[in-house]
């Protein structure tokens, strides 16, 4: 049996413990708020506070070092491909586009641009891919595409010197949407310059006449309505990178 005195002491102990816990809880919350405020007082680097950008850059280095050409995105049987493919993103997809006179601008070097028609591209070996297309917004769907492997395009147009460079840049004809991709990823065997979806020419809102399909990357890098392609050792401008996402965009 506890004496009255012992009971009082025990109650006091519990009260002290509760107070200390509350104090710690309060300090914890306060330091979270302070850290958050500090983070947002830091200078920005392409749409995100500099410390967060540093984390993204480190992650990117790790992902790049793990990348391998024999690591394929999973492919699916044709019956799994959805018939109605979601349309997402319309930057650079304005109405004032002259599809009939479109030619791909292949910028081989500064001041040396080659113009390539869609028929010339369709004449190259055709590759199909059915894979799970993933958007950073959190949705994904199994979709079916066809076009020419980027490596076959490189072979056909003798871009050996260019493909030694670190990055490839792609722009829409109006330059409203643009992506930069590390050359290793664009030379991955599943990357295609794509002109067909579900066995038919690409619909206008999905990038007619030519888009990029790059299964090793998130949706953002799968640029629709390609206008020009160039090569560079510096990171080309990238639409979503400038809005705070990581540059690499790998899966
Ligand atoms: N020109 C252009 N290409 C783009 C975008 C865009 O806004 N403009 N959005 C990207 C994003 S975020 C995704 S998820 C995919 C969506 O492709 P879909 O519309 O064929 O589903 O396109 C990518 N390519
Ligand atoms: Mo996306």
PDB file of C-alpha atoms in Angstrom, residues 25-245:
ATOM      1  CA  UNK A  25       7.453  18.812 -28.271  1.00  0.00           C
ATOM      2  CA  UNK A  26       7.242  22.590 -28.436  1.00  0.00           C
ATOM      3  CA  UNK A  27      10.993  22.929 -29.122  1.00  0.00           C
ATOM      4  CA  UNK A  28      10.765  20.314 -31.846  1.00  0.00           C
ATOM      5  CA  UNK A  29       7.913  22.124 -33.617  1.00  0.00           C
ATOM      6  CA  UNK A  30       9.659  25.480 -33.203  1.00  0.00           C
ATOM      7  CA  UNK A  31      12.873  24.146 -34.751  1.00  0.00           C
ATOM      8  CA  UNK A  32      10.939  22.659 -37.672  1.00  0.00           C
ATOM      9  CA  UNK A  33       9.345  26.029 -38.326  1.00  0.00           C
ATOM     10  CA  UNK A  34      12.739  27.745 -38.031  1.00  0.00           C
ATOM     11  CA  UNK A  35      14.368  25.274 -40.425  1.00  0.00           C
ATOM     12  CA  UNK A  36      11.540  25.727 -42.909  1.00  0.00           C
ATOM     13  CA  UNK A  37      11.837  29.496 -42.715  1.00  0.00           C
ATOM     14  CA  UNK A  38      15.612  29.319 -43.059  1.00  0.00           C
ATOM     15  CA  UNK A  39      15.286  27.098 -46.143  1.00  0.00           C
ATOM     16  CA  UNK A  40      12.976  29.571 -47.796  1.00  0.00           C
ATOM     17  CA  UNK A  41      15.238  32.509 -47.025  1.00  0.00           C
ATOM     18  CA  UNK A  42      18.064  30.820 -48.957  1.00  0.00           C
ATOM     19  CA  UNK A  43      18.787  32.071 -52.475  1.00  0.00           C
ATOM     20  CA  UNK A  44      17.018  30.104 -55.194  1.00  0.00           C
ATOM     21  CA  UNK A  45      18.656  27.973 -57.815  1.00  0.00           C
ATOM     22  CA  UNK A  46      16.274  27.277 -60.709  1.00  0.00           C
ATOM     23  CA  UNK A  47      13.031  27.471 -58.787  1.00  0.00           C
ATOM     24  CA  UNK A  48      14.088  25.710 -55.600  1.00  0.00           C
ATOM     25  CA  UNK A  49      16.084  26.834 -52.517  1.00  0.00           C
ATOM     26  CA  UNK A  50      19.813  26.254 -52.955  1.00  0.00           C
ATOM     27  CA  UNK A  51      20.171  23.573 -50.220  1.00  0.00           C
ATOM     28  CA  UNK A  52      17.378  21.520 -51.843  1.00  0.00           C
ATOM     29  CA  UNK A  53      18.983  21.971 -55.251  1.00  0.00           C
ATOM     30  CA  UNK A  54      22.226  20.598 -53.780  1.00  0.00           C
ATOM     31  CA  UNK A  55      20.352  17.470 -52.652  1.00  0.00           C
ATOM     32  CA  UNK A  56      18.789  17.079 -56.118  1.00  0.00           C
ATOM     33  CA  UNK A  57      22.215  17.425 -57.765  1.00  0.00           C
ATOM     34  CA  UNK A  58      23.700  14.771 -55.486  1.00  0.00           C
ATOM     35  CA  UNK A  59      20.830  12.360 -56.191  1.00  0.00           C
ATOM     36  CA  UNK A  60      21.369  12.954 -59.878  1.00  0.00           C
ATOM     37  CA  UNK A  61      25.056  11.986 -59.644  1.00  0.00           C
ATOM     38  CA  UNK A  62      24.127   8.756 -57.874  1.00  0.00           C
ATOM     39  CA  UNK A  63      21.448   7.908 -60.475  1.00  0.00           C
ATOM     40  CA  UNK A  64      23.782   8.681 -63.372  1.00  0.00           C
ATOM     41  CA  UNK A  65      26.473   6.423 -61.982  1.00  0.00           C
ATOM     42  CA  UNK A  66      23.955   3.558 -61.706  1.00  0.00           C
ATOM     43  CA  UNK A  67      22.614   3.965 -65.256  1.00  0.00           C
ATOM     44  CA  UNK A  68      23.242   1.082 -67.612  1.00  0.00           C
ATOM     45  CA  UNK A  69      22.129   0.371 -71.172  1.00  0.00           C
ATOM     46  CA  UNK A  70      21.217  -3.205 -70.367  1.00  0.00           C
ATOM     47  CA  UNK A  71      18.836  -2.035 -67.672  1.00  0.00           C
ATOM     48  CA  UNK A  72      15.580  -1.973 -69.640  1.00  0.00           C
ATOM     49  CA  UNK A  73      12.261  -0.469 -68.661  1.00  0.00           C
ATOM     50  CA  UNK A  74       9.717  -3.289 -68.387  1.00  0.00           C
ATOM     51  CA  UNK A  75       7.752  -3.823 -71.575  1.00  0.00           C
ATOM     52  CA  UNK A  76       4.146  -5.059 -71.702  1.00  0.00           C
ATOM     53  CA  UNK A  77       1.991  -7.141 -74.055  1.00  0.00           C
ATOM     54  CA  UNK A  78      -0.078  -5.107 -76.510  1.00  0.00           C
ATOM     55  CA  UNK A  79      -3.356  -5.997 -74.781  1.00  0.00           C
ATOM     56  CA  UNK A  80      -2.227  -4.000 -71.726  1.00  0.00           C
ATOM     57  CA  UNK A  81      -1.891  -0.735 -73.677  1.00  0.00           C
ATOM     58  CA  UNK A  82      -4.708   1.713 -72.903  1.00  0.00           C
ATOM     59  CA  UNK A  83      -6.798   2.731 -75.944  1.00  0.00           C
ATOM     60  CA  UNK A  84      -7.409   6.286 -74.719  1.00  0.00           C
ATOM     61  CA  UNK A  85      -4.107   7.861 -73.793  1.00  0.00           C
ATOM     62  CA  UNK A  86      -4.151  10.750 -71.385  1.00  0.00           C
ATOM     63  CA  UNK A  87      -3.120  14.159 -72.733  1.00  0.00           C
ATOM     64  CA  UNK A  88      -0.947  16.162 -70.389  1.00  0.00           C
ATOM     65  CA  UNK A  89       1.023  19.361 -70.881  1.00  0.00           C
ATOM     66  CA  UNK A  90       0.473  21.829 -73.692  1.00  0.00           C
ATOM     67  CA  UNK A  91       3.509  24.116 -73.499  1.00  0.00           C
ATOM     68  CA  UNK A  92       4.785  24.676 -77.034  1.00  0.00           C
ATOM     69  CA  UNK A  93       1.626  23.082 -78.448  1.00  0.00           C
ATOM     70  CA  UNK A  94      -0.043  26.285 -79.694  1.00  0.00           C
ATOM     71  CA  UNK A  95      -2.439  26.448 -82.657  1.00  0.00           C
ATOM     72  CA  UNK A  96      -0.164  28.469 -84.915  1.00  0.00           C
ATOM     73  CA  UNK A  97       1.779  25.432 -86.046  1.00  0.00           C
ATOM     74  CA  UNK A  98       2.283  24.631 -89.712  1.00  0.00           C
ATOM     75  CA  UNK A  99       2.312  20.835 -89.512  1.00  0.00           C
ATOM     76  CA  UNK A 100       2.288  20.377 -93.314  1.00  0.00           C
ATOM     77  CA  UNK A 101       5.608  22.198 -93.736  1.00  0.00           C
ATOM     78  CA  UNK A 102       7.261  20.819 -90.609  1.00  0.00           C
ATOM     79  CA  UNK A 103      10.815  19.571 -90.848  1.00  0.00           C
ATOM     80  CA  UNK A 104      13.045  18.458 -88.036  1.00  0.00           C
ATOM     81  CA  UNK A 105      15.946  20.842 -87.546  1.00  0.00           C
ATOM     82  CA  UNK A 106      19.000  18.797 -86.755  1.00  0.00           C
ATOM     83  CA  UNK A 107      21.609  21.265 -85.535  1.00  0.00           C
ATOM     84  CA  UNK A 108      24.792  19.355 -86.260  1.00  0.00           C
ATOM     85  CA  UNK A 109      27.014  22.248 -85.222  1.00  0.00           C
ATOM     86  CA  UNK A 110      26.497  25.952 -84.723  1.00  0.00           C
ATOM     87  CA  UNK A 111      25.610  27.290 -88.196  1.00  0.00           C
ATOM     88  CA  UNK A 112      25.182  23.794 -89.660  1.00  0.00           C
ATOM     89  CA  UNK A 113      21.522  22.761 -89.575  1.00  0.00           C
ATOM     90  CA  UNK A 114      20.085  19.857 -91.530  1.00  0.00           C
ATOM     91  CA  UNK A 115      16.319  19.760 -92.298  1.00  0.00           C
ATOM     92  CA  UNK A 116      14.726  16.317 -92.201  1.00  0.00           C
ATOM     93  CA  UNK A 117      11.186  15.435 -93.319  1.00  0.00           C
ATOM     94  CA  UNK A 118       8.899  13.018 -91.505  1.00  0.00           C
ATOM     95  CA  UNK A 119       9.019  10.666 -94.516  1.00  0.00           C
ATOM     96  CA  UNK A 120      12.796  10.443 -94.239  1.00  0.00           C
ATOM     97  CA  UNK A 121      12.398   9.557 -90.565  1.00  0.00           C
ATOM     98  CA  UNK A 122       9.701   6.963 -91.298  1.00  0.00           C
ATOM     99  CA  UNK A 123      12.011   5.346 -93.848  1.00  0.00           C
ATOM    100  CA  UNK A 124      14.407   4.360 -91.044  1.00  0.00           C
ATOM    101  CA  UNK A 125      13.995   1.051 -89.134  1.00  0.00           C
ATOM    102  CA  UNK A 126      10.853   1.103 -86.989  1.00  0.00           C
ATOM    103  CA  UNK A 127      10.866   0.163 -83.306  1.00  0.00           C
ATOM    104  CA  UNK A 128       7.816  -0.346 -81.084  1.00  0.00           C
ATOM    105  CA  UNK A 129       7.634   0.032 -77.354  1.00  0.00           C
ATOM    106  CA  UNK A 130       4.849  -0.670 -74.857  1.00  0.00           C
ATOM    107  CA  UNK A 131       5.773   0.540 -71.394  1.00  0.00           C
ATOM    108  CA  UNK A 132       4.407   2.179 -68.255  1.00  0.00           C
ATOM    109  CA  UNK A 133       4.571   5.934 -68.928  1.00  0.00           C
ATOM    110  CA  UNK A 134       5.051   7.777 -65.624  1.00  0.00           C
ATOM    111  CA  UNK A 135       4.335  11.412 -64.875  1.00  0.00           C
ATOM    112  CA  UNK A 136       5.798  13.182 -61.855  1.00  0.00           C
ATOM    113  CA  UNK A 137       2.249  14.276 -61.010  1.00  0.00           C
ATOM    114  CA  UNK A 138       1.686  10.722 -59.822  1.00  0.00           C
ATOM    115  CA  UNK A 139      -0.206   8.988 -62.639  1.00  0.00           C
ATOM    116  CA  UNK A 140       1.050   6.317 -64.966  1.00  0.00           C
ATOM    117  CA  UNK A 141      -0.376   4.289 -67.835  1.00  0.00           C
ATOM    118  CA  UNK A 142       0.767   1.522 -70.131  1.00  0.00           C
ATOM    119  CA  UNK A 143       1.011   3.015 -73.615  1.00  0.00           C
ATOM    120  CA  UNK A 144       2.076   1.848 -77.078  1.00  0.00           C
ATOM    121  CA  UNK A 145       4.412   3.888 -79.296  1.00  0.00           C
ATOM    122  CA  UNK A 146       6.499   3.452 -82.445  1.00  0.00           C
ATOM    123  CA  UNK A 147       9.278   5.352 -84.153  1.00  0.00           C
ATOM    124  CA  UNK A 148      12.973   5.222 -84.879  1.00  0.00           C
ATOM    125  CA  UNK A 149      15.482   4.374 -82.195  1.00  0.00           C
ATOM    126  CA  UNK A 150      17.591   7.381 -81.372  1.00  0.00           C
ATOM    127  CA  UNK A 151      20.699   5.230 -81.911  1.00  0.00           C
ATOM    128  CA  UNK A 152      19.491   4.352 -85.451  1.00  0.00           C
ATOM    129  CA  UNK A 153      18.947   8.051 -86.108  1.00  0.00           C
ATOM    130  CA  UNK A 154      22.498   8.770 -84.895  1.00  0.00           C
ATOM    131  CA  UNK A 155      23.835   6.079 -87.231  1.00  0.00           C
ATOM    132  CA  UNK A 156      21.839   7.297 -90.247  1.00  0.00           C
ATOM    133  CA  UNK A 157      22.847  10.936 -89.814  1.00  0.00           C
ATOM    134  CA  UNK A 158      26.440  10.184 -88.805  1.00  0.00           C
ATOM    135  CA  UNK A 159      26.259  11.942 -85.478  1.00  0.00           C
ATOM    136  CA  UNK A 160      29.181  10.056 -83.939  1.00  0.00           C
ATOM    137  CA  UNK A 161      31.117  13.163 -82.956  1.00  0.00           C
ATOM    138  CA  UNK A 162      27.972  14.879 -81.651  1.00  0.00           C
ATOM    139  CA  UNK A 163      26.987  11.881 -79.551  1.00  0.00           C
ATOM    140  CA  UNK A 164      30.312  12.126 -77.728  1.00  0.00           C
ATOM    141  CA  UNK A 165      28.982  15.303 -76.139  1.00  0.00           C
ATOM    142  CA  UNK A 166      27.389  15.134 -72.722  1.00  0.00           C
ATOM    143  CA  UNK A 167      23.871  16.406 -73.465  1.00  0.00           C
ATOM    144  CA  UNK A 168      21.195  16.580 -76.114  1.00  0.00           C
ATOM    145  CA  UNK A 169      18.761  19.506 -76.198  1.00  0.00           C
ATOM    146  CA  UNK A 170      15.306  19.358 -77.803  1.00  0.00           C
ATOM    147  CA  UNK A 171      12.907  22.264 -78.394  1.00  0.00           C
ATOM    148  CA  UNK A 172       9.381  22.661 -79.726  1.00  0.00           C
ATOM    149  CA  UNK A 173       9.243  24.706 -82.973  1.00  0.00           C
ATOM    150  CA  UNK A 174       8.137  27.807 -80.997  1.00  0.00           C
ATOM    151  CA  UNK A 175      10.747  27.091 -78.263  1.00  0.00           C
ATOM    152  CA  UNK A 176       8.060  27.268 -75.556  1.00  0.00           C
ATOM    153  CA  UNK A 177       8.904  23.786 -74.259  1.00  0.00           C
ATOM    154  CA  UNK A 178      12.417  22.440 -74.119  1.00  0.00           C
ATOM    155  CA  UNK A 179      14.297  19.603 -72.471  1.00  0.00           C
ATOM    156  CA  UNK A 180      17.883  18.649 -71.886  1.00  0.00           C
ATOM    157  CA  UNK A 181      18.817  14.983 -71.673  1.00  0.00           C
ATOM    158  CA  UNK A 182      22.108  13.324 -70.783  1.00  0.00           C
ATOM    159  CA  UNK A 183      23.411  11.635 -73.931  1.00  0.00           C
ATOM    160  CA  UNK A 184      23.741   8.259 -72.225  1.00  0.00           C
ATOM    161  CA  UNK A 185      19.992   8.186 -71.626  1.00  0.00           C
ATOM    162  CA  UNK A 186      19.011   9.328 -75.093  1.00  0.00           C
ATOM    163  CA  UNK A 187      21.232   6.567 -76.541  1.00  0.00           C
ATOM    164  CA  UNK A 188      19.468   3.972 -74.395  1.00  0.00           C
ATOM    165  CA  UNK A 189      18.061   1.218 -76.686  1.00  0.00           C
ATOM    166  CA  UNK A 190      14.438   2.014 -75.710  1.00  0.00           C
ATOM    167  CA  UNK A 191      14.570   5.724 -76.604  1.00  0.00           C
ATOM    168  CA  UNK A 192      12.720   6.539 -79.839  1.00  0.00           C
ATOM    169  CA  UNK A 193      11.888   9.529 -82.004  1.00  0.00           C
ATOM    170  CA  UNK A 194       8.226   8.624 -82.082  1.00  0.00           C
ATOM    171  CA  UNK A 195       5.654   9.198 -84.854  1.00  0.00           C
ATOM    172  CA  UNK A 196       2.974   6.612 -83.977  1.00  0.00           C
ATOM    173  CA  UNK A 197       0.699   5.881 -81.031  1.00  0.00           C
ATOM    174  CA  UNK A 198      -1.477   2.736 -80.936  1.00  0.00           C
ATOM    175  CA  UNK A 199      -0.472   1.951 -84.525  1.00  0.00           C
ATOM    176  CA  UNK A 200      -1.665   5.315 -85.933  1.00  0.00           C
ATOM    177  CA  UNK A 201       0.088   8.642 -86.595  1.00  0.00           C
ATOM    178  CA  UNK A 202       0.484  10.661 -83.406  1.00  0.00           C
ATOM    179  CA  UNK A 203      -2.552  12.794 -82.584  1.00  0.00           C
ATOM    180  CA  UNK A 204      -1.882  16.538 -82.769  1.00  0.00           C
ATOM    181  CA  UNK A 205      -2.119  17.023 -78.979  1.00  0.00           C
ATOM    182  CA  UNK A 206       0.296  14.169 -78.392  1.00  0.00           C
ATOM    183  CA  UNK A 207       3.067  15.647 -80.457  1.00  0.00           C
ATOM    184  CA  UNK A 208       2.306  15.176 -84.180  1.00  0.00           C
ATOM    185  CA  UNK A 209       4.415  14.737 -86.211  1.00  0.00           C
ATOM    186  CA  UNK A 210       7.334  13.771 -83.937  1.00  0.00           C
ATOM    187  CA  UNK A 211       7.902  13.452 -80.194  1.00  0.00           C
ATOM    188  CA  UNK A 212      10.418  11.826 -77.927  1.00  0.00           C
ATOM    189  CA  UNK A 213       9.593   8.605 -76.074  1.00  0.00           C
ATOM    190  CA  UNK A 214      12.224   7.868 -73.463  1.00  0.00           C
ATOM    191  CA  UNK A 215      11.066   5.130 -71.060  1.00  0.00           C
ATOM    192  CA  UNK A 216      14.043   5.590 -68.712  1.00  0.00           C
ATOM    193  CA  UNK A 217      12.770   9.086 -67.847  1.00  0.00           C
ATOM    194  CA  UNK A 218       9.681  10.638 -66.339  1.00  0.00           C
ATOM    195  CA  UNK A 219       6.984  12.100 -68.622  1.00  0.00           C
ATOM    196  CA  UNK A 220       8.446  15.617 -68.464  1.00  0.00           C
ATOM    197  CA  UNK A 221      11.383  14.601 -70.661  1.00  0.00           C
ATOM    198  CA  UNK A 222       9.125  13.019 -73.317  1.00  0.00           C
ATOM    199  CA  UNK A 223       8.871  16.230 -75.317  1.00  0.00           C
ATOM    200  CA  UNK A 224       5.977  16.484 -77.786  1.00  0.00           C
ATOM    201  CA  UNK A 225       6.225  18.237 -81.202  1.00  0.00           C
ATOM    202  CA  UNK A 226      10.001  18.320 -81.600  1.00  0.00           C
ATOM    203  CA  UNK A 227      11.235  21.290 -83.639  1.00  0.00           C
ATOM    204  CA  UNK A 228      14.983  21.095 -83.205  1.00  0.00           C
ATOM    205  CA  UNK A 229      17.702  18.896 -81.761  1.00  0.00           C
ATOM    206  CA  UNK A 230      21.187  19.998 -80.754  1.00  0.00           C
ATOM    207  CA  UNK A 231      24.194  18.640 -78.843  1.00  0.00           C
ATOM    208  CA  UNK A 232      26.190  20.274 -76.081  1.00  0.00           C
ATOM    209  CA  UNK A 233      28.648  19.621 -73.294  1.00  0.00           C
ATOM    210  CA  UNK A 234      26.736  22.082 -71.088  1.00  0.00           C
ATOM    211  CA  UNK A 235      23.278  21.309 -69.736  1.00  0.00           C
ATOM    212  CA  UNK A 236      20.747  22.614 -72.293  1.00  0.00           C
ATOM    213  CA  UNK A 237      17.875  24.698 -70.835  1.00  0.00           C
ATOM    214  CA  UNK A 238      15.117  22.530 -69.372  1.00  0.00           C
ATOM    215  CA  UNK A 239      11.546  23.709 -68.803  1.00  0.00           C
ATOM    216  CA  UNK A 240      10.768  21.788 -65.612  1.00  0.00           C
ATOM    217  CA  UNK A 241      14.292  22.108 -64.225  1.00  0.00           C
ATOM    218  CA  UNK A 242      13.790  25.873 -64.324  1.00  0.00           C
ATOM    219  CA  UNK A 243      10.574  25.328 -62.337  1.00  0.00           C
ATOM    220  CA  UNK A 244      12.241  23.472 -59.488  1.00  0.00           C
ATOM    221  CA  UNK A 245      12.457  19.826 -60.602  1.00  0.00           C
TER     222      UNK A 245
END
